[in-house]
Amino acid sequence: MIRKAVIPAAGFGTRFLPATKCSPKEMLPIVDTPVIQYVVEEAVASGITDILMVIGRGKRAIEEHFDRSAELEWELEAKGKLDQLRQIRRISELANIHFVWQKRMLGLGDAIRCAEAHVGDEPFAVLLGDTLLQSTSGVPAVKQLIDAYEATKTSVVAVEAVTPEKVSKYGVIAGEPEKDIGDGKIWRVDDLVEKPAPEEAPSNYAIASRYVLTPDVFAALHDVRPGKGGEIQLTDALRLLAHASPIHARIIDAVRHDVGNHMGFIKTNIIYGLLRPDLRDTLAAFIKETAKDL
Ligand code: UTP
């Protein structure tokens, strides 16, 4: 059973400056809720009870968001704003949340390395703190991976099909559908390449910001050298693992929303705004009216 998750949230967020100069990009709001809260809710809905967030300088707001806020609670109670009070309390009761500091931002692989002591000798989930996966099947994305782990007992990465011009933004897998499990949605991974040029991409399946990893990933993370961008890449460590023992990918039934870039942020706000019953009609009317002048 997988009960622990790691949420890396220490990166500089340079694609979203100046907003991220001293505020975490993981706290960017989608309508009125920080991205990282949706990520925690996905983990909790998938059966995770213990969450380790990897944070760094300028990321204290994340700690405070998941802590109790006694003064705010008194204020809401005194004013009879009981719905908001419930909402605020629920955030701090979602899961057991722990924090570890990444001292130098050496990349996603290094952020996962910071989780080694906390995770210990058990498989764990990884959810990037700046990306939402909107399930299209009703099953939370990371739960789909946990189920694939139960079927394969290996590390499993989420993948989604992307267009050729997008492969160079992500890690890309090479492999084959695994026979007899997962209805063609679980692939055996033979190789992974971080941000390949379109003509070098081994497939159009890109890693989609969710993973279930077995603890042998830590040894691989200690062995990898800095890769693309001089960073310790998780994809490179998974590549070492894939060459030594089986690992799998799950073609995920979900749409990825990467909130840490301009268009991703704006689009995700519109999509999630249109899902809100209290906003849907006015937002749709505004979009139609604005589109007339484009
Ligand atoms: P990104 O590569 O999207 O984040 O990492 P970044 O480096 O902050 O973004 P840009 O490119 O400068 O805009 C995906 C996730 O991994 C975390 C980030 O916080 C983000 O949630 N991360 C990345 C770390 O925790 N540590 C790192 O060293 C790098």
Short mmCIF file of C-alpha atoms and ligand atoms in Angstrom, two decimals:
data_model
loop_
_atom_site.label_atom_id
_atom_site.label_comp_id
_atom_site.label_asym_id
_atom_site.label_seq_id
_atom_site.Cartn_x
_atom_site.Cartn_y
_atom_site.Cartn_z
CA MET A 1 0.00 0.00 0.00
CA ILE A 2 1.29 3.45 -0.87
CA ARG A 3 0.71 6.02 1.86
CA LYS A 4 3.52 8.54 1.37
CA ALA A 5 3.81 11.25 -1.27
CA VAL A 6 6.51 13.80 -2.03
CA ILE A 7 5.60 17.17 -3.52
CA PRO A 8 8.63 19.06 -4.87
CA ALA A 9 7.94 22.78 -4.59
CA ALA A 10 11.36 24.38 -4.18
CA GLY A 11 12.07 25.54 -7.74
CA PHE A 12 12.71 29.20 -8.61
CA GLY A 13 9.76 29.48 -11.00
CA THR A 14 11.72 31.72 -13.36
CA ARG A 15 9.10 31.38 -16.11
CA PHE A 16 6.65 33.27 -13.92
CA LEU A 17 8.74 36.18 -12.72
CA PRO A 18 8.15 38.74 -11.31
CA ALA A 19 5.20 37.07 -9.50
CA THR A 20 7.53 34.36 -8.21
CA LYS A 21 10.28 36.69 -6.96
CA CYS A 22 9.20 36.19 -3.35
CA SER A 23 5.95 34.20 -3.65
CA PRO A 24 6.00 30.49 -4.49
CA LYS A 25 4.63 29.62 -7.94
CA GLU A 26 2.92 26.65 -6.25
CA MET A 27 0.76 29.24 -4.42
CA LEU A 28 -0.51 30.79 -7.67
CA PRO A 29 -4.31 30.73 -7.43
CA ILE A 30 -6.53 28.78 -9.77
CA VAL A 31 -9.68 30.85 -9.27
CA ASP A 32 -9.34 31.12 -5.46
CA THR A 33 -7.31 28.04 -4.49
CA PRO A 34 -3.52 27.66 -4.69
CA VAL A 35 -2.30 25.07 -7.20
CA ILE A 36 -0.56 23.08 -4.47
CA GLN A 37 -3.81 22.66 -2.53
CA TYR A 38 -5.38 20.91 -5.54
CA VAL A 39 -2.26 18.73 -5.71
CA VAL A 40 -2.60 17.79 -2.02
CA GLU A 41 -6.31 17.06 -2.53
CA GLU A 42 -5.47 14.74 -5.45
CA ALA A 43 -2.98 12.86 -3.23
CA VAL A 44 -5.46 12.56 -0.36
CA ALA A 45 -8.25 11.37 -2.70
CA SER A 46 -5.79 8.69 -3.87
CA GLY A 47 -5.32 7.29 -0.34
CA ILE A 48 -2.14 9.15 0.61
CA THR A 49 -1.96 10.04 4.32
CA ASP A 50 1.59 11.36 4.66
CA ILE A 51 2.93 14.18 2.49
CA LEU A 52 6.45 15.58 2.39
CA MET A 53 6.82 18.93 0.66
CA VAL A 54 10.26 19.91 -0.58
CA ILE A 55 10.59 23.67 -0.19
CA GLY A 56 13.32 26.30 -0.31
CA ARG A 57 13.97 29.98 0.19
CA GLY A 58 10.90 32.19 -0.33
CA LYS A 59 8.49 29.26 0.12
CA ARG A 60 7.29 29.87 3.69
CA ALA A 61 3.82 30.79 2.41
CA ILE A 62 3.34 27.10 1.56
CA GLU A 63 4.02 26.07 5.17
CA GLU A 64 1.64 28.73 6.46
CA HIS A 65 -1.09 27.76 4.01
CA PHE A 66 -1.25 24.23 5.41
CA ASP A 67 -0.93 25.30 9.07
CA ARG A 68 -3.78 26.36 11.40
CA SER A 69 -4.49 30.08 11.41
CA ALA A 70 -5.98 30.79 14.82
CA GLU A 71 -6.53 34.53 14.34
CA LEU A 72 -8.27 34.10 11.01
CA GLU A 73 -10.43 31.32 12.46
CA TRP A 74 -11.52 33.52 15.41
CA GLU A 75 -12.33 36.35 13.05
CA LEU A 76 -14.44 34.16 10.76
CA GLU A 77 -16.21 32.60 13.76
CA ALA A 78 -16.93 36.01 15.32
CA LYS A 79 -18.42 37.25 12.04
CA GLY A 80 -20.51 34.10 11.60
CA LYS A 81 -18.73 33.19 8.33
CA LEU A 82 -19.01 29.51 9.10
CA ASP A 83 -18.64 28.14 5.57
CA GLN A 84 -15.33 29.91 5.15
CA LEU A 85 -14.27 28.78 8.63
CA ARG A 86 -14.91 25.15 7.67
CA GLN A 87 -12.97 25.62 4.42
CA ILE A 88 -9.98 27.14 6.19
CA ARG A 89 -9.88 24.45 8.92
CA ARG A 90 -10.17 21.65 6.36
CA ILE A 91 -6.94 22.75 4.67
CA SER A 92 -4.88 22.13 7.79
CA GLU A 93 -6.56 18.77 8.38
CA LEU A 94 -6.10 17.29 4.88
CA ALA A 95 -3.11 15.04 5.69
CA ASN A 96 0.02 14.80 7.82
CA ILE A 97 2.17 17.34 6.04
CA HIS A 98 5.91 17.60 6.60
CA PHE A 99 8.53 19.87 5.10
CA VAL A 100 12.14 19.45 4.10
CA TRP A 101 14.43 22.12 2.70
CA GLN A 102 16.27 21.82 -0.57
CA LYS A 103 19.29 24.02 0.12
CA ARG A 104 20.41 24.57 -3.48
CA MET A 105 18.00 24.28 -6.39
CA LEU A 106 19.92 21.60 -8.26
CA GLY A 107 16.90 20.23 -10.10
CA LEU A 108 13.93 17.91 -9.64
CA GLY A 109 16.14 14.86 -9.08
CA ASP A 110 17.94 16.65 -6.26
CA ALA A 111 14.59 17.70 -4.74
CA ILE A 112 13.54 14.01 -4.64
CA ARG A 113 16.91 13.13 -3.06
CA CYS A 114 15.99 15.44 -0.17
CA ALA A 115 13.07 13.09 0.60
CA GLU A 116 15.20 9.99 1.13
CA ALA A 117 15.34 10.01 4.95
CA HIS A 118 11.61 10.66 5.25
CA VAL A 119 10.49 8.11 2.68
CA GLY A 120 12.73 5.27 3.92
CA ASP A 121 12.34 1.86 2.38
CA GLU A 122 8.87 2.00 0.85
CA PRO A 123 7.38 2.96 -2.53
CA PHE A 124 6.03 6.52 -2.68
CA ALA A 125 4.18 8.87 -4.98
CA VAL A 126 5.59 12.09 -6.45
CA LEU A 127 3.32 14.94 -7.56
CA LEU A 128 4.85 18.11 -8.99
CA GLY A 129 3.56 21.03 -6.98
CA ASP A 130 2.97 23.35 -9.96
CA THR A 131 0.92 21.04 -12.19
CA LEU A 132 -2.71 19.91 -12.05
CA LEU A 133 -3.89 16.67 -13.58
CA GLN A 134 -7.62 16.92 -14.26
CA SER A 135 -8.90 13.35 -14.31
CA THR A 136 -11.09 12.36 -17.26
CA SER A 137 -12.16 9.04 -15.71
CA GLY A 138 -13.20 10.12 -12.22
CA VAL A 139 -10.16 8.31 -10.76
CA PRO A 140 -7.51 10.78 -9.49
CA ALA A 141 -4.36 10.67 -11.63
CA VAL A 142 -2.04 9.50 -8.88
CA LYS A 143 -4.51 6.76 -7.89
CA GLN A 144 -4.28 5.48 -11.49
CA LEU A 145 -0.52 5.19 -10.96
CA ILE A 146 -0.91 3.52 -7.59
CA ASP A 147 -3.18 0.91 -9.22
CA ALA A 148 -0.56 0.39 -11.96
CA TYR A 149 2.10 -0.04 -9.26
CA GLU A 150 -0.06 -2.70 -7.56
CA ALA A 151 -0.29 -4.54 -10.90
CA THR A 152 3.43 -4.32 -11.76
CA LYS A 153 5.26 -3.78 -8.43
CA THR A 154 7.70 -1.49 -10.28
CA SER A 155 8.18 2.28 -10.51
CA VAL A 156 5.48 3.81 -12.73
CA VAL A 157 5.50 7.20 -14.46
CA ALA A 158 2.40 8.97 -15.76
CA VAL A 159 2.58 9.75 -19.48
CA GLU A 160 0.35 11.59 -21.92
CA ALA A 161 0.44 11.75 -25.73
CA VAL A 162 1.74 15.14 -26.92
CA THR A 163 2.21 16.75 -30.34
CA PRO A 164 5.72 16.58 -31.90
CA GLU A 165 6.46 20.27 -31.18
CA LYS A 166 5.86 19.69 -27.45
CA VAL A 167 8.13 16.67 -26.89
CA SER A 168 11.16 18.91 -26.32
CA LYS A 169 9.49 20.38 -23.20
CA TYR A 170 9.27 17.06 -21.34
CA GLY A 171 10.89 13.71 -20.56
CA VAL A 172 9.81 11.18 -23.21
CA ILE A 173 9.63 7.37 -22.96
CA ALA A 174 10.54 4.53 -25.31
CA GLY A 175 8.76 1.21 -24.74
CA GLU A 176 5.95 -1.17 -25.59
CA PRO A 177 2.50 -1.85 -24.16
CA GLU A 178 2.80 -4.51 -21.44
CA LYS A 179 0.91 -7.64 -22.46
CA ASP A 180 -1.93 -8.90 -20.25
CA ILE A 181 -2.11 -5.88 -17.89
CA GLY A 182 -3.68 -2.46 -18.11
CA ASP A 183 -5.65 -2.74 -21.41
CA GLY A 184 -2.76 -1.29 -23.41
CA LYS A 185 -2.45 1.68 -21.04
CA ILE A 186 0.51 0.27 -19.09
CA TRP A 187 3.79 0.28 -21.02
CA ARG A 188 7.09 -1.32 -20.21
CA VAL A 189 9.68 1.47 -20.37
CA ASP A 190 12.97 0.62 -22.09
CA ASP A 191 14.41 4.12 -22.13
CA LEU A 192 13.69 7.75 -21.26
CA VAL A 193 15.08 10.95 -22.76
CA GLU A 194 14.85 14.38 -21.12
CA LYS A 195 13.61 17.14 -23.46
CA PRO A 196 14.58 15.51 -26.79
CA ALA A 197 14.57 17.38 -30.10
CA PRO A 198 11.38 16.33 -32.00
CA GLU A 199 13.40 14.26 -34.51
CA GLU A 200 15.16 12.41 -31.67
CA ALA A 201 12.09 11.68 -29.55
CA PRO A 202 11.64 7.91 -29.09
CA SER A 203 7.80 8.30 -28.85
CA ASN A 204 5.16 10.98 -28.36
CA TYR A 205 4.52 9.89 -24.77
CA ALA A 206 5.70 12.60 -22.39
CA ILE A 207 6.09 12.22 -18.63
CA ALA A 208 3.16 13.98 -17.00
CA SER A 209 4.32 15.23 -13.58
CA ARG A 210 3.15 12.25 -11.49
CA TYR A 211 5.17 9.18 -10.47
CA VAL A 212 5.13 6.19 -8.16
CA LEU A 213 8.73 5.34 -7.33
CA THR A 214 10.34 2.39 -5.62
CA PRO A 215 13.08 3.25 -3.09
CA ASP A 216 15.88 2.04 -5.40
CA VAL A 217 15.43 5.39 -7.17
CA PHE A 218 17.54 6.99 -4.42
CA ALA A 219 20.63 4.94 -5.34
CA ALA A 220 20.10 5.94 -8.98
CA LEU A 221 19.72 9.60 -7.97
CA HIS A 222 23.06 9.43 -6.17
CA ASP A 223 24.69 7.96 -9.29
CA VAL A 224 23.41 10.41 -11.92
CA ARG A 225 25.54 13.33 -13.06
CA PRO A 226 24.02 16.74 -13.80
CA GLY A 227 22.16 16.54 -17.13
CA LYS A 228 20.12 19.02 -19.22
CA GLY A 229 20.48 22.55 -17.82
CA GLY A 230 23.21 21.39 -15.39
CA GLU A 231 20.44 19.96 -13.14
CA ILE A 232 20.09 16.57 -11.47
CA GLN A 233 17.29 15.17 -13.60
CA LEU A 234 14.81 12.65 -12.23
CA THR A 235 14.39 11.37 -15.80
CA ASP A 236 18.10 10.46 -15.93
CA ALA A 237 17.79 8.47 -12.69
CA LEU A 238 14.73 6.65 -14.06
CA ARG A 239 16.75 5.88 -17.17
CA LEU A 240 19.39 4.15 -15.00
CA LEU A 241 16.61 2.22 -13.25
CA ALA A 242 14.98 1.21 -16.55
CA HIS A 243 18.29 -0.16 -17.82
CA ALA A 244 18.79 -2.26 -14.65
CA SER A 245 15.26 -3.55 -13.93
CA PRO A 246 11.71 -3.17 -15.30
CA ILE A 247 9.85 0.10 -14.87
CA HIS A 248 6.49 1.08 -16.36
CA ALA A 249 4.48 4.01 -17.67
CA ARG A 250 0.71 4.49 -17.33
CA ILE A 251 -1.01 6.42 -20.12
CA ILE A 252 -2.94 8.66 -17.83
CA ASP A 253 -6.68 9.37 -18.12
CA ALA A 254 -6.25 13.04 -17.29
CA VAL A 255 -5.49 16.43 -18.81
CA ARG A 256 -2.29 18.13 -17.65
CA HIS A 257 -2.36 21.80 -16.67
CA ASP A 258 1.12 23.21 -16.07
CA VAL A 259 0.41 26.38 -14.15
CA GLY A 260 4.01 27.68 -14.02
CA ASN A 261 3.95 29.35 -17.45
CA HIS A 262 1.84 32.24 -18.69
CA MET A 263 -0.57 30.48 -21.04
CA GLY A 264 -0.92 27.46 -18.74
CA PHE A 265 -1.88 29.73 -15.84
CA ILE A 266 -4.43 31.74 -17.82
CA LYS A 267 -6.00 28.71 -19.54
CA THR A 268 -6.25 26.73 -16.29
CA ASN A 269 -8.02 29.63 -14.59
CA ILE A 270 -10.55 29.80 -17.41
CA ILE A 271 -11.13 26.03 -17.45
CA TYR A 272 -11.53 25.77 -13.66
CA GLY A 273 -13.58 28.99 -13.56
CA LEU A 274 -16.03 27.49 -16.07
CA LEU A 275 -16.35 24.40 -13.85
CA ARG A 276 -17.54 26.54 -10.93
CA PRO A 277 -21.33 26.78 -10.73
CA ASP A 278 -21.10 30.22 -9.06
CA LEU A 279 -18.95 31.66 -11.89
CA ARG A 280 -19.82 29.67 -14.98
CA ASP A 281 -22.53 31.82 -16.53
CA THR A 282 -20.92 35.23 -15.96
CA LEU A 283 -17.49 33.98 -17.07
CA ALA A 284 -18.92 32.35 -20.22
CA ALA A 285 -20.81 35.57 -21.07
CA PHE A 286 -17.62 37.61 -20.54
CA ILE A 287 -15.57 35.27 -22.78
CA LYS A 288 -18.18 35.42 -25.58
CA GLU A 289 -18.41 39.21 -25.36
CA THR A 290 -14.62 39.63 -25.37
CA ALA A 291 -14.14 37.15 -28.23
CA LYS A 292 -16.39 39.26 -30.48
CA ASP A 293 -13.73 41.98 -30.61
CA LEU A 294 -10.78 39.67 -31.32
P1 UTP B 1 10.11 23.10 -12.89
O1 UTP B 1 11.33 22.85 -13.65
O2 UTP B 1 8.83 23.32 -13.61
O3 UTP B 1 10.25 24.31 -11.85
O4 UTP B 1 9.95 21.98 -11.80
P2 UTP B 1 11.19 25.57 -11.80
O5 UTP B 1 12.62 25.22 -12.00
O6 UTP B 1 10.80 26.23 -10.53
O7 UTP B 1 10.58 26.42 -13.02
P3 UTP B 1 11.22 27.46 -14.04
O8 UTP B 1 11.60 26.63 -15.22
O9 UTP B 1 12.35 28.16 -13.37
O10 UTP B 1 10.07 28.39 -14.34
C1 UTP B 1 8.76 21.25 -11.51
C2 UTP B 1 8.53 21.17 -10.00
O11 UTP B 1 9.72 20.75 -9.32
C3 UTP B 1 10.09 21.68 -8.32
C4 UTP B 1 9.40 22.99 -8.71
O12 UTP B 1 9.13 23.77 -7.56
C5 UTP B 1 8.15 22.53 -9.43
O13 UTP B 1 7.06 22.37 -8.54
N1 UTP B 1 11.56 21.81 -8.25
C6 UTP B 1 12.29 22.09 -9.38
C7 UTP B 1 12.20 21.67 -7.04
O14 UTP B 1 11.55 21.40 -6.01
N2 UTP B 1 13.55 21.83 -6.97
C8 UTP B 1 14.32 22.12 -8.06
O15 UTP B 1 15.57 22.25 -7.93
C9 UTP B 1 13.67 22.25 -9.32
#
